[in-house]
Coordinates of C-alpha atoms in Angstrom, one line a residue:
Chain D
M1 CA 38.8 50.6 135.2
A2 CA 41.4 48.6 133.4
G3 CA 44.2 50.4 135.3
A4 CA 42.9 49.3 138.7
T5 CA 43.0 45.6 137.8
E6 CA 46.5 46.1 136.5
E7 CA 47.9 47.5 139.7
T8 CA 46.5 44.7 141.8
A9 CA 47.9 42.2 139.4
R10 CA 51.5 43.2 140.0
G11 CA 53.3 40.7 142.0
T12 CA 50.6 38.1 142.3
A13 CA 52.0 35.5 139.9
G14 CA 55.4 36.4 141.1
G15 CA 58.6 35.6 139.3
T16 CA 61.0 33.5 141.2
A17 CA 64.0 34.5 139.1
G18 CA 64.4 38.1 140.2
E19 CA 63.2 40.9 142.3
P20 CA 60.1 40.2 144.4
G21 CA 57.1 41.6 142.6
A22 CA 58.3 41.3 139.0
P23 CA 55.6 39.4 137.2
D24 CA 56.2 36.3 135.2
V25 CA 56.0 37.3 131.5
V26 CA 54.9 34.8 128.9
V27 CA 55.1 35.8 125.2
V28 CA 53.3 33.7 122.7
G29 CA 54.9 33.9 119.2
A30 CA 58.5 34.3 118.4
G31 CA 58.5 36.5 115.3
Q32 CA 59.7 40.0 115.2
G33 CA 57.2 41.2 117.8
G34 CA 57.7 38.4 120.3
V35 CA 61.5 38.4 120.1
E36 CA 61.7 42.2 120.4
T37 CA 59.4 42.1 123.4
V38 CA 61.6 39.8 125.4
A39 CA 64.9 41.4 124.3
A40 CA 63.6 44.9 125.2
L41 CA 62.4 43.6 128.6
R42 CA 65.9 42.4 129.5
A43 CA 67.7 45.3 127.9
R44 CA 65.6 47.6 130.2
G45 CA 66.5 45.6 133.2
F46 CA 63.4 43.4 133.7
S47 CA 64.4 40.7 136.2
G48 CA 61.3 38.5 136.3
R49 CA 60.9 35.2 134.6
I50 CA 60.4 35.3 130.8
T51 CA 59.1 32.5 128.6
L52 CA 58.9 32.9 124.8
V53 CA 56.8 30.3 123.0
A54 CA 57.8 29.5 119.4
E55 CA 55.6 27.3 117.4
E56 CA 58.4 26.6 114.9
T57 CA 61.5 24.6 115.8
A58 CA 63.7 27.0 113.9
L59 CA 65.5 29.7 115.8
P60 CA 63.5 32.9 115.5
Y61 CA 64.1 34.6 112.2
Q62 CA 63.5 37.7 110.1
R63 CA 60.8 37.5 107.5
P64 CA 61.6 40.4 105.1
P65 CA 64.5 38.5 103.4
L66 CA 62.3 35.4 102.8
S67 CA 60.9 36.9 99.6
K68 CA 64.1 38.4 98.5
G69 CA 67.7 37.7 99.6
Y70 CA 67.0 34.2 101.0
L71 CA 65.5 33.0 97.8
L72 CA 68.2 34.7 95.7
G73 CA 70.9 33.1 97.9
T74 CA 72.4 36.3 99.1
V75 CA 71.2 35.8 102.6
D76 CA 71.8 32.5 104.3
R77 CA 70.0 30.8 107.2
A78 CA 72.3 32.3 109.8
G79 CA 71.8 35.7 108.2
L80 CA 68.0 35.3 108.9
E81 CA 68.3 34.8 112.6
L82 CA 66.9 37.6 114.7
R83 CA 69.4 36.6 117.4
P84 CA 72.0 33.9 117.7
D85 CA 71.4 30.6 119.5
D86 CA 73.0 31.4 122.8
F87 CA 71.2 34.8 123.1
F88 CA 68.2 33.6 124.8
S89 CA 69.9 31.4 127.4
A90 CA 72.5 34.1 128.1
L91 CA 69.6 36.5 129.0
D92 CA 67.8 33.8 131.0
I93 CA 64.9 33.8 128.6
D94 CA 63.2 30.4 128.4
L95 CA 62.7 29.9 124.6
V96 CA 60.3 27.0 124.1
R97 CA 60.6 25.8 120.5
G98 CA 58.3 23.5 118.6
D99 CA 55.4 23.9 121.0
R100 CA 52.2 25.8 120.6
A101 CA 49.9 27.7 123.0
A102 CA 46.7 25.6 123.1
G103 CA 44.8 27.8 125.5
I104 CA 44.8 30.6 128.0
D105 CA 43.2 30.2 131.4
R106 CA 42.7 33.8 132.4
D107 CA 41.3 32.9 135.8
R108 CA 44.3 30.8 136.7
R109 CA 46.6 33.1 134.7
T110 CA 48.2 30.2 132.8
V111 CA 49.0 29.4 129.2
E112 CA 48.7 25.7 128.4
L113 CA 50.9 24.4 125.6
D114 CA 50.2 21.5 123.3
S115 CA 52.8 19.5 125.1
G116 CA 50.7 19.8 128.3
R117 CA 53.1 22.2 129.9
E118 CA 51.5 25.1 131.8
L119 CA 53.1 28.5 132.0
P120 CA 51.9 30.8 134.8
Y121 CA 51.9 34.5 133.9
G122 CA 51.6 37.8 135.5
R123 CA 51.6 39.5 132.1
L124 CA 50.9 37.8 128.8
V125 CA 51.9 39.1 125.4
L126 CA 50.2 37.8 122.3
A127 CA 52.5 38.1 119.3
T128 CA 50.8 35.4 117.3
G129 CA 51.2 37.1 113.9
S130 CA 49.2 36.4 110.8
R131 CA 48.8 33.8 108.2
P132 CA 48.4 34.1 104.4
R133 CA 45.0 34.1 102.9
R134 CA 44.5 31.1 100.6
L135 CA 43.2 31.5 97.1
P136 CA 39.4 31.1 97.4
V137 CA 39.1 29.2 94.1
A138 CA 38.9 25.6 92.8
G139 CA 42.3 23.9 92.5
A140 CA 43.9 26.0 95.3
D141 CA 44.9 22.8 97.0
L142 CA 46.9 21.5 94.0
E143 CA 50.6 20.9 94.4
G144 CA 52.7 23.8 93.2
V145 CA 50.3 26.3 94.7
R146 CA 52.0 28.1 97.5
T147 CA 52.0 31.0 99.9
L148 CA 54.9 32.6 101.7
R149 CA 55.0 33.2 105.4
S150 CA 57.4 30.9 107.2
L151 CA 60.9 29.7 106.7
A152 CA 59.5 26.3 105.6
D153 CA 57.4 28.1 102.9
A154 CA 60.5 29.9 101.7
D155 CA 62.6 26.7 101.7
A156 CA 59.9 25.0 99.5
L157 CA 59.9 28.0 97.1
R158 CA 63.6 28.2 97.0
H159 CA 63.7 24.5 96.1
R160 CA 61.4 25.1 93.2
L161 CA 62.9 28.4 92.0
T162 CA 66.5 27.3 92.1
G163 CA 65.9 23.8 90.7
G164 CA 67.7 24.7 87.4
R165 CA 64.6 24.6 85.3
E166 CA 62.9 27.7 83.8
L167 CA 59.4 27.8 85.2
D168 CA 56.2 29.5 84.4
V169 CA 55.5 31.4 87.6
V170 CA 52.1 33.1 88.3
V171 CA 52.0 35.4 91.2
V172 CA 48.5 36.2 92.3
G173 CA 48.2 39.6 94.1
A174 CA 50.4 42.6 93.4
G175 CA 51.0 43.8 96.9
F176 CA 54.5 44.2 98.4
L177 CA 55.0 40.5 98.9
G178 CA 53.6 39.4 95.5
L179 CA 55.8 42.0 93.7
E180 CA 58.9 41.1 95.7
L181 CA 58.3 37.4 94.8
A182 CA 57.8 38.4 91.1
A183 CA 61.0 40.4 91.1
T184 CA 62.9 37.5 92.7
A185 CA 61.5 34.9 90.4
R186 CA 62.3 37.0 87.4
T187 CA 65.8 37.7 88.6
L188 CA 66.3 34.0 88.9
G189 CA 65.4 33.7 85.2
H190 CA 61.8 32.5 85.3
R191 CA 58.8 33.5 83.1
V192 CA 56.6 35.6 85.5
T193 CA 53.0 36.8 85.3
V194 CA 51.4 38.9 88.0
V195 CA 47.7 38.9 88.3
E196 CA 46.0 41.7 90.3
A197 CA 42.3 42.2 90.8
A198 CA 42.6 45.9 91.5
A199 CA 43.1 48.6 88.9
R200 CA 46.8 49.0 89.7
V201 CA 49.6 47.4 91.7
M202 CA 50.0 48.0 95.4
S203 CA 46.8 50.0 95.2
R204 CA 46.0 49.8 98.9
A205 CA 49.4 50.9 100.0
V206 CA 50.7 53.6 97.6
T207 CA 49.7 56.4 95.3
G208 CA 49.2 56.0 91.6
A209 CA 52.6 57.6 90.8
V210 CA 54.5 54.9 92.7
S211 CA 52.2 52.2 91.4
E212 CA 52.9 53.2 87.8
H213 CA 56.6 53.4 88.3
V214 CA 56.9 50.0 89.9
A215 CA 54.6 48.3 87.4
A216 CA 56.7 49.8 84.5
E217 CA 59.8 48.5 86.2
H218 CA 58.4 45.0 86.3
R219 CA 57.3 45.2 82.7
G220 CA 60.7 46.5 81.7
Q221 CA 62.2 43.5 83.4
G222 CA 60.0 41.2 81.3
V223 CA 57.2 40.4 83.8
R224 CA 53.7 40.4 82.5
V225 CA 51.6 42.5 84.8
L226 CA 47.8 42.0 84.5
T227 CA 45.5 44.3 86.5
R228 CA 41.7 44.2 86.9
R229 CA 42.0 40.4 86.3
E230 CA 40.9 37.7 88.7
V231 CA 41.8 34.1 89.0
V232 CA 38.7 31.9 88.8
A233 CA 40.3 28.4 88.9
L234 CA 43.5 26.5 89.0
H235 CA 43.8 23.3 86.9
G236 CA 46.1 20.3 87.2
G237 CA 47.9 18.5 84.4
T238 CA 46.2 16.6 81.7
G239 CA 47.2 13.7 79.5
S240 CA 50.6 12.4 80.7
E241 CA 51.0 15.2 83.2
D242 CA 50.4 14.9 86.9
P243 CA 46.8 15.8 87.5
G244 CA 47.6 16.7 91.1
H245 CA 50.0 19.4 90.1
V246 CA 49.0 22.9 89.0
R247 CA 49.6 23.5 85.3
V248 CA 47.0 26.2 84.3
V249 CA 45.7 29.4 85.9
E250 CA 42.3 30.3 84.5
L251 CA 41.4 34.0 84.6
D252 CA 38.0 35.7 84.4
G253 CA 37.3 36.2 80.7
G254 CA 38.7 32.7 80.0
E255 CA 42.4 33.4 79.5
R256 CA 44.5 30.4 80.6
L257 CA 48.1 31.0 81.8
A258 CA 50.6 28.2 81.9
A259 CA 51.9 27.7 85.4
D260 CA 54.4 25.4 87.0
L261 CA 54.3 27.4 90.2
V262 CA 51.5 29.6 91.6
V263 CA 52.2 31.9 94.5
A264 CA 49.4 33.7 96.2
G265 CA 50.2 37.1 97.9
I266 CA 46.6 38.2 98.6
G267 CA 46.9 39.4 102.1
A268 CA 47.0 37.9 105.6
L269 CA 44.6 37.0 108.3
P270 CA 45.5 37.7 112.0
N271 CA 45.9 34.7 114.2
V272 CA 43.2 35.5 116.8
E273 CA 42.0 32.0 117.7
L274 CA 43.8 31.9 121.0
A275 CA 42.4 35.3 122.0
T276 CA 38.9 34.4 120.8
A277 CA 38.9 31.2 122.8
A278 CA 40.1 33.1 125.9
G279 CA 37.1 35.4 125.6
L280 CA 39.2 38.5 124.7
L281 CA 37.7 41.2 122.4
V282 CA 38.5 40.3 118.8
G283 CA 37.5 41.7 115.4
D284 CA 39.9 41.4 112.5
G285 CA 42.7 41.3 115.1
V286 CA 42.9 41.3 118.8
I287 CA 41.5 44.6 119.9
V288 CA 43.8 46.6 122.1
D289 CA 43.8 50.0 123.8
P290 CA 46.3 52.8 123.3
R291 CA 48.7 51.0 125.6
L292 CA 48.3 47.8 123.6
R293 CA 46.4 46.0 126.3
T294 CA 43.6 43.7 125.3
S295 CA 40.2 43.6 127.0
D296 CA 42.1 41.9 129.8
P297 CA 44.6 44.5 131.1
D298 CA 47.2 41.8 131.9
V299 CA 47.2 40.6 128.4
Y300 CA 48.8 42.6 125.6
A301 CA 48.9 42.1 121.9
V302 CA 51.6 43.3 119.4
G303 CA 52.4 43.1 115.8
D304 CA 50.3 41.6 112.9
C305 CA 47.7 40.2 115.2
A306 CA 46.9 43.4 117.1
R307 CA 44.2 45.9 116.1
F308 CA 45.1 49.1 117.8
P309 CA 43.8 52.7 117.9
S310 CA 46.1 54.6 115.6
P311 CA 46.6 58.3 116.3
W312 CA 47.5 58.6 112.6
T313 CA 44.1 57.5 111.3
G314 CA 41.8 58.2 114.3
R315 CA 40.6 54.6 114.3
H316 CA 41.6 51.0 115.0
I317 CA 43.9 49.5 112.4
R318 CA 46.1 46.5 112.0
L319 CA 49.6 46.9 110.4
E320 CA 51.7 44.1 109.2
S321 CA 55.2 45.4 109.3
V322 CA 58.5 45.0 111.0
Q323 CA 58.4 48.6 112.2
N324 CA 55.0 48.1 113.8
A325 CA 55.9 44.8 115.5
S326 CA 59.2 46.1 116.8
D327 CA 57.9 49.5 118.1
Q328 CA 54.9 47.9 119.7
A329 CA 57.1 45.3 121.3
R330 CA 59.3 48.0 122.8
R331 CA 56.3 49.9 124.0
V332 CA 54.8 46.9 125.7
A333 CA 58.1 46.1 127.4
A334 CA 58.3 49.6 128.7
D335 CA 54.6 49.4 129.8
I336 CA 55.3 46.1 131.7
L337 CA 58.2 47.9 133.5
G338 CA 55.8 50.7 134.6
E339 CA 56.7 53.3 132.0
T340 CA 53.2 53.5 130.7
G341 CA 52.0 55.4 127.7
P342 CA 50.2 55.2 124.3
Y343 CA 51.7 53.7 121.2
T344 CA 52.2 56.5 118.8
A345 CA 55.1 55.5 116.6
V346 CA 55.1 56.7 113.0
P347 CA 54.3 53.8 110.7
W348 CA 56.8 53.0 108.0
F349 CA 57.4 50.2 105.5
W350 CA 59.9 49.3 102.9
S351 CA 60.1 47.0 99.9
E352 CA 62.9 46.1 97.5
Q353 CA 62.2 45.0 94.0
Y354 CA 65.1 44.7 91.5
G355 CA 67.1 47.8 92.3
L356 CA 64.1 49.7 93.4
R357 CA 64.1 50.8 97.0
L358 CA 60.6 51.8 98.1
Q359 CA 60.0 53.4 101.4
M360 CA 56.8 54.6 102.9
A361 CA 56.6 56.9 105.9
G362 CA 53.3 57.6 107.6
L363 CA 50.0 56.4 106.1
T364 CA 49.1 57.9 102.7
A365 CA 45.7 56.3 102.3
G366 CA 43.0 59.0 102.5
H367 CA 45.1 61.9 101.3
D368 CA 43.5 64.6 99.4
E369 CA 46.6 66.1 97.8
A370 CA 49.8 64.5 96.5
V371 CA 52.8 66.3 95.3
V372 CA 55.7 64.6 93.5
A373 CA 59.3 65.8 94.2
G374 CA 62.4 64.6 92.4
D375 CA 62.8 63.0 89.1
P376 CA 60.4 60.1 88.3
A377 CA 62.0 59.6 84.9
A378 CA 65.4 59.0 86.5
G379 CA 63.7 56.7 89.1
R380 CA 64.4 58.9 92.1
F381 CA 61.4 60.6 93.5
S382 CA 59.1 61.0 96.5
V383 CA 55.3 61.6 96.7
F384 CA 54.3 63.8 99.6
C385 CA 50.7 63.2 100.6
F386 CA 48.6 65.7 102.5
R387 CA 45.2 65.7 104.0
A388 CA 43.6 69.1 104.7
G389 CA 47.0 70.7 104.1
R390 CA 48.8 68.5 106.7
L391 CA 51.5 66.0 105.8
T392 CA 50.2 62.5 106.4
G393 CA 52.7 60.3 104.6
V394 CA 55.6 60.2 102.1
E395 CA 56.4 57.5 99.6
S396 CA 60.0 57.4 98.3
V397 CA 61.5 55.6 95.4
N398 CA 65.3 55.5 95.7
R399 CA 65.2 58.6 97.9
P400 CA 66.2 57.3 101.4
A401 CA 67.0 60.8 102.7
D402 CA 63.4 61.9 102.0
H403 CA 62.1 58.9 103.8
G404 CA 64.1 59.3 106.9
I405 CA 63.6 63.0 107.2
S406 CA 59.9 62.5 106.6
R407 CA 59.6 60.0 109.4
R408 CA 61.1 62.6 111.7
L409 CA 58.9 65.4 110.4
L410 CA 55.8 63.2 110.9
A411 CA 56.9 62.3 114.4
S412 CA 57.6 65.9 115.5
G413 CA 54.8 67.5 113.5
T414 CA 55.6 69.8 110.6
D415 CA 54.3 72.8 108.8
L416 CA 55.5 71.6 105.4
T417 CA 52.9 72.5 102.8
P418 CA 52.1 71.2 99.4
Q419 CA 53.3 74.6 98.0
D420 CA 56.7 74.0 99.7
V421 CA 57.1 70.7 98.0
A422 CA 56.0 72.0 94.6
R423 CA 58.5 74.8 94.7
P424 CA 61.3 74.4 92.2
G425 CA 64.5 73.3 93.8
F426 CA 62.7 71.8 96.9
D427 CA 65.1 69.7 98.9
L428 CA 64.0 68.1 102.1
R429 CA 67.6 67.8 103.2
A430 CA 67.7 71.6 103.6
R431 CA 65.0 71.2 106.1
A432 CA 66.9 68.5 107.8
Q433 CA 69.4 71.0 109.0
Q434 CA 66.8 72.8 111.0
R435 CA 66.1 69.8 113.1
P436 CA 64.4 70.5 116.4
S437 CA 65.2 67.5 118.6
P438 CA 64.6 63.8 118.9
P439 CA 60.9 63.1 118.8
A440 CA 59.9 64.2 122.3
Q441 CA 56.6 65.5 121.1
H442 CA 55.3 62.1 119.9
A443 CA 52.2 61.7 122.1
Q444 CA 51.2 65.3 122.1
H445 CA 51.3 65.6 118.4
A446 CA 49.6 62.3 117.9
Q447 CA 46.7 63.4 120.1
H448 CA 46.3 66.4 117.9
A449 CA 46.4 64.2 114.7
Q450 CA 43.6 62.1 116.2
H451 CA 41.3 65.0 116.3
A452 CA 42.4 66.5 113.0
E453 CA 41.9 63.5 110.8
R454 CA 38.9 61.8 109.7
P455 CA 38.9 58.0 109.5
V456 CA 40.7 56.5 106.4
H457 CA 41.1 53.0 105.2
A458 CA 44.5 51.7 106.2
Chain T
M1 CA 87.3 39.1 116.7
A2 CA 87.3 42.7 117.8
K3 CA 86.7 44.4 121.1
I4 CA 84.0 47.0 120.6
T5 CA 82.9 49.7 123.1
Y6 CA 79.4 51.0 123.0
K7 CA 79.1 54.2 125.0
H8 CA 75.6 54.9 126.2
P9 CA 74.1 58.4 126.4
N10 CA 74.0 58.2 130.2
G11 CA 77.8 57.9 130.4
T12 CA 78.0 54.1 130.9
E13 CA 79.6 51.8 128.4
T14 CA 79.4 48.2 127.3
I15 CA 82.5 46.5 126.0
V16 CA 82.1 43.2 124.1
D17 CA 84.0 40.9 121.8
V18 CA 82.4 40.6 118.4
A19 CA 83.4 38.0 115.9
A20 CA 83.7 38.5 112.1
P21 CA 81.6 38.4 109.9
N22 CA 79.3 40.4 112.1
T23 CA 78.8 44.1 111.9
V24 CA 79.0 46.6 114.7
M25 CA 75.2 46.7 114.6
R26 CA 74.9 42.9 114.9
G27 CA 77.4 43.0 117.8
A28 CA 75.0 45.2 119.6
K29 CA 72.0 43.0 118.8
I30 CA 73.8 39.8 119.8
N31 CA 74.7 41.4 123.2
N32 CA 71.3 43.0 123.6
I33 CA 72.7 46.4 123.9
D34 CA 69.9 48.9 124.2
G35 CA 70.1 51.8 121.8
I36 CA 70.6 50.0 118.5
E37 CA 67.3 49.1 116.8
A38 CA 68.2 48.1 113.3
Q39 CA 64.7 47.5 112.3
C40 CA 65.5 46.7 108.7
G41 CA 67.9 44.0 109.7
G42 CA 71.0 45.7 108.3
S43 CA 70.1 46.7 104.7
A44 CA 70.8 50.4 105.2
Q45 CA 67.1 51.3 104.9
C46 CA 66.0 52.6 108.2
G47 CA 68.7 54.5 110.0
T48 CA 67.9 53.0 113.4
C49 CA 71.4 51.7 114.0
H50 CA 72.9 55.1 114.0
V51 CA 76.2 55.6 115.9
Y52 CA 78.7 58.3 116.4
V53 CA 82.2 57.0 115.9
D54 CA 84.5 58.2 118.7
E55 CA 86.2 61.4 117.6
A56 CA 89.6 60.1 118.5
N57 CA 89.2 57.1 116.3
T58 CA 92.1 56.2 114.0
L59 CA 91.0 52.7 113.1
P60 CA 90.2 52.2 109.4
L61 CA 86.5 52.2 108.6
P62 CA 84.9 51.8 105.1
E63 CA 83.9 54.9 103.2
I64 CA 80.3 56.0 103.4
H65 CA 78.6 54.9 100.3
E66 CA 75.7 56.7 98.7
S67 CA 72.8 55.0 100.3
E68 CA 74.3 55.1 103.7
D69 CA 74.9 58.8 103.2
E70 CA 71.3 59.3 102.2
V71 CA 69.9 57.4 105.1
L72 CA 72.1 59.3 107.6
Y73 CA 70.1 62.5 106.7
G74 CA 67.1 61.0 108.2
T75 CA 68.3 59.7 111.6
A76 CA 66.4 60.5 114.7
C77 CA 69.3 62.3 116.3
P78 CA 71.3 64.9 114.4
R79 CA 73.8 63.7 111.9
R80 CA 77.4 64.7 112.7
D81 CA 80.7 64.3 110.8
N82 CA 81.3 61.1 112.7
S83 CA 77.8 59.6 112.1
R84 CA 77.6 56.1 110.7
L85 CA 75.1 53.3 110.3
S86 CA 76.6 50.6 112.4
C87 CA 75.2 47.9 110.0
Q88 CA 77.7 49.2 107.4
L89 CA 80.7 48.7 109.7
P90 CA 81.9 45.1 109.3
V91 CA 83.9 43.7 112.2
S92 CA 87.4 42.6 111.7
E93 CA 90.7 42.6 113.7
E94 CA 91.5 45.9 112.0
I95 CA 88.8 47.7 114.1
D96 CA 89.7 46.0 117.4
G97 CA 89.2 48.6 120.0
L98 CA 86.6 50.6 118.2
V99 CA 84.6 53.0 120.3
V100 CA 81.1 54.1 119.2
H101 CA 78.7 56.4 121.0
L102 CA 75.0 55.6 120.9
P103 CA 72.6 58.4 120.2
E104 CA 69.7 59.4 122.5
A105 CA 67.1 57.9 120.2
Q106 CA 66.9 55.8 117.1
S107 CA 63.3 56.4 116.0

């Protein structure tokens, strides 16, 4: 039913810039997903009008370095840019900066901006991203309590962390972002404590073996890592100190940690308000179909904000990653150009903490068997996760070859067994020689996976 | 500044001028050349900026360091003797005229 509407839509809100029939495309959100969507459209020869709406005034930038190289000073502002200044004009992409989509009128097929400008669309792509969860405790609004999402957030953190004074930094949440921030703050010479409510660090994302290794690295670097501990309140200064600035983090059990700076890395919430107001189907993300179309087939959603049916879990999930945003963007660009098909890319993630390079291929949550290969003591190993004997994901610590090969094996389908991995002398690179072909089997395999796997939490 | 030629799998080519201190990867991104993804942004993590350096190349390129070597095992298209991660190829006048071939797929 959705497909029929889509066909009639083609060419109605016609582009004036190019071929007759090419729809106007409006992309809301200029993060990784938004920028890759417009770039992929042009790279594939799309000739219609393209408008990219950026809420921030900054040129669209990469987020991964914001918690690492940008704070450390090894990546500068120009190094963050997804594309240079003249890129968008050269490709006849109207990049609207410092304006915000205020509403979508789906009957008139227009997006209205805060400035009052109206953008007609034939196809609309929501790439509205996510925003950090705030600490749900008293004192969370004190000065010196921060989250990290935007360049402005990173600039504020950088200002504090490179101010020349040794600070007591408390990081709340030991996910990738929290641990990257802890590593960065420690590298910059600060006293760092990480407070995590779960039993181990990165517990939602990785297996115990990787958790332990990473926690040990942080402790070895002099970071205090507290697990099964919750923040109950934040307190401002007393006496001659500024009462409006955080000075103490109070934990359950009553322990009080000195804090000049508190950074919360406790997850993100999808930006769905625009979709909700437009009457689109929403539920912890904008719900999309396998082609990444929302409940309105002329409106797509990609990246952090999209809740999509994953062939890797057999249910709808939301993924906050560069890979997911980029691959969904490219899929949607192809879909708009008539090359329709489901989104089936292998999820992968990476994180860098100190010299540790963590790479995750596939989704390991819900595995029933995990086999470690390599040498954990030497800090180079991978954990191969299986479910019902099938490889579902691989976590690698300083083993990039394992990671890359695993991504390919997951994409093409593999008969790798736990016994293979457990065999002495196992080396995935030997398997890499017997490579079949680039992943042409994507969709077919993914379909299979959908039936084979029961739902897991992702 | 260096002239870099990106040869596409379909036989066409794109020739662009790329300024230092960009990399061959960034040169492709700046010019929106399809076939270089570089999802990790150039930190030799992801292997999606894989290129084959032209076999007749005589221009000086940096040695393959350990992490690039590791990542090249996992590229979507087969690794060959002339495989490189284009994010690890800095542009300078020394490589003016470099020709790289883009693989069929990056991920």
